[in-house]
Short mmCIF file of C-alpha atoms and ligand atoms in Angstrom, two decimals:
data_model
loop_
_atom_site.label_atom_id
_atom_site.label_comp_id
_atom_site.label_asym_id
_atom_site.label_seq_id
_atom_site.Cartn_x
_atom_site.Cartn_y
_atom_site.Cartn_z
CA UNK A 285 -0.35 -0.28 0.32
CA UNK A 286 1.46 3.49 -0.71
CA UNK A 287 3.84 1.82 -2.91
CA UNK A 288 2.58 3.98 -6.67
CA UNK A 289 2.13 7.53 -4.70
CA UNK A 290 3.27 9.85 -7.78
CA UNK A 291 4.35 13.82 -7.18
CA UNK A 292 1.72 16.42 -8.17
CA UNK A 293 4.25 18.77 -8.40
CA UNK A 294 7.22 16.93 -10.99
CA UNK A 295 5.54 13.29 -11.37
CA UNK A 296 8.32 11.23 -9.34
CA UNK A 297 7.24 8.16 -6.68
CA UNK A 298 6.69 9.51 -3.39
CA UNK A 299 8.79 7.89 -0.96
CA UNK A 300 7.85 6.59 2.51
CA UNK A 301 9.03 8.50 5.61
CA UNK A 302 6.81 7.59 8.68
CA UNK A 303 3.30 8.67 8.10
CA UNK A 304 3.69 10.74 5.30
CA UNK A 305 5.08 9.98 1.46
CA UNK A 306 8.32 12.85 0.45
CA UNK A 307 8.89 13.71 -3.13
CA UNK A 308 12.72 13.56 -3.47
CA UNK A 309 12.91 16.16 -6.01
CA UNK A 310 10.28 18.78 -4.72
CA UNK A 311 10.93 18.26 -0.87
CA UNK A 312 7.24 18.06 -1.19
CA UNK A 313 4.71 15.86 1.20
CA UNK A 314 2.02 13.91 0.89
CA UNK A 315 -0.01 13.31 3.59
CA UNK A 316 -3.63 11.02 4.29
CA UNK A 317 -6.53 13.72 6.05
CA UNK A 318 -6.92 11.38 9.23
CA UNK A 319 -2.56 11.08 9.75
CA UNK A 320 -2.67 14.72 9.48
CA UNK A 321 -5.32 15.20 11.86
CA UNK A 322 -3.11 12.86 14.29
CA UNK A 323 -0.52 14.61 13.59
CA UNK A 324 -1.47 17.93 14.90
CA UNK A 325 -3.46 16.60 17.54
CA UNK A 326 0.22 15.38 19.05
CA UNK A 327 1.37 18.61 18.59
CA UNK A 328 -1.20 20.76 19.85
CA UNK A 329 -2.25 18.08 23.19
CA UNK A 330 -6.20 18.04 21.80
CA UNK A 331 -8.59 17.78 19.75
CA UNK A 332 -8.52 19.91 16.67
CA UNK A 333 -10.97 20.92 13.72
CA UNK A 334 -9.12 21.75 10.13
CA UNK A 335 -11.24 25.16 9.03
CA UNK A 336 -10.58 24.47 5.34
CA UNK A 337 -11.00 27.77 2.98
CA UNK A 338 -11.71 27.34 -0.55
CA UNK A 339 -9.54 28.97 -2.55
CA UNK A 340 -9.38 29.44 -6.48
CA UNK A 341 -5.96 27.95 -7.71
CA UNK A 342 -4.29 25.89 -10.73
CA UNK A 343 -6.16 22.10 -9.67
CA UNK A 344 -2.66 19.87 -9.89
CA UNK A 345 -3.62 15.84 -9.61
CA UNK A 346 -4.27 13.32 -6.50
CA UNK A 347 -0.66 12.14 -5.71
CA UNK A 348 -2.82 8.18 -5.31
CA UNK A 349 -6.34 8.91 -7.84
CA UNK A 350 -4.39 11.71 -10.11
CA UNK A 351 -7.87 13.63 -9.84
CA UNK A 352 -7.82 16.87 -9.67
CA UNK A 353 -7.74 18.19 -5.87
CA UNK A 354 -9.42 21.28 -4.69
CA UNK A 355 -6.79 24.22 -3.25
CA UNK A 356 -7.81 24.94 0.03
CA UNK A 357 -6.19 27.22 2.32
CA UNK A 358 -5.47 25.66 6.12
CA UNK A 359 -4.72 28.68 7.70
CA UNK A 360 -2.04 31.02 5.98
CA UNK A 361 -1.21 27.83 4.30
CA UNK A 362 -1.75 26.82 1.03
CA UNK A 363 -2.36 23.38 0.56
CA UNK A 364 -4.07 20.84 -2.48
CA UNK A 365 -6.42 18.33 -1.17
CA UNK A 366 -8.40 15.94 -2.53
CA UNK A 367 -10.84 14.59 0.35
CA UNK A 368 -10.47 10.90 -0.36
CA UNK A 369 -6.85 10.26 -0.11
CA UNK A 370 -4.95 12.59 1.21
CA UNK A 371 -3.12 16.58 1.51
CA UNK A 372 0.04 17.41 -0.50
CA UNK A 373 2.26 20.02 1.66
CA UNK A 374 5.20 22.17 -0.70
CA UNK A 375 8.14 22.18 0.76
CA UNK A 376 8.20 23.91 3.79
CA UNK A 377 4.27 24.31 4.34
CA UNK A 378 4.23 21.30 6.49
CA UNK A 379 6.46 23.28 9.11
CA UNK A 380 4.13 26.63 8.75
CA UNK A 381 1.17 24.15 9.61
CA UNK A 382 2.83 22.70 12.52
CA UNK A 383 3.77 26.59 13.79
CA UNK A 384 -0.01 27.28 13.77
CA UNK A 385 -1.85 24.55 15.07
CA UNK A 386 -3.35 26.30 17.74
CA UNK A 387 -5.63 28.37 16.11
CA UNK A 388 -6.80 24.88 15.28
CA UNK A 389 -7.86 23.63 19.12
CA UNK A 390 -11.96 22.64 18.35
CA UNK A 391 -14.26 24.99 20.89
CA UNK A 392 -14.68 22.05 23.12
CA UNK A 393 -11.51 21.55 24.45
CA UNK A 394 -10.10 25.17 25.51
CA UNK A 395 -7.72 24.78 27.30
CA UNK A 396 -8.47 24.92 30.84
CA UNK A 397 -5.08 25.76 32.18
CA UNK A 398 -5.20 29.01 33.02
CA UNK A 399 -7.84 27.69 35.85
CA UNK A 400 -5.90 24.31 37.09
CA UNK A 401 -3.08 27.10 37.96
CA UNK A 402 -4.18 29.60 39.24
CA UNK A 403 -6.25 26.60 41.72
CA UNK A 404 -3.30 25.47 42.40
CA UNK A 405 -2.30 28.72 43.25
CA UNK A 406 -5.14 28.97 46.04
CA UNK A 407 -4.36 25.69 47.18
CA UNK A 408 -0.36 26.80 47.65
CA UNK A 409 -1.57 29.61 49.30
CA UNK A 410 -3.71 27.79 52.45
CA UNK A 411 -0.86 25.70 52.84
CA UNK A 412 1.05 28.53 53.18
CA UNK A 413 -1.16 30.61 55.55
CA UNK A 414 -1.74 27.72 57.56
ZN1 ZN B 647 7.84 16.58 -6.01
ZN1 ZN B 648 -7.05 11.52 -4.78
#
């Protein structure tokens, strides 16, 4: 599985690299959408929801089925997406996206860290004054 993927940009065969498949020529990366969400959730330490925004651009072929991909934005990163197979990242785009991951946290999982911290703080004061 995943052996006959080809680069949407250079048409070169992609090499498997962990959860991504990389093009050695243009350094782009192909990531299945579930794998992408897993990578981002691990990075954010919470659930994330990806706010895809449609973009008008020249479509590229899917690495897997060769159908035209949707051109989309995720945060400020411009990507190509085949809904069935995955997402294409040009060189450095995956790194850029990982830097923006905090934006994609779901509202239900807003980090209660501040709350926890103030609680600890109050407890600490309680013990200190006792
Ligand atoms: Zn390539
Ligand atoms: Zn596809």
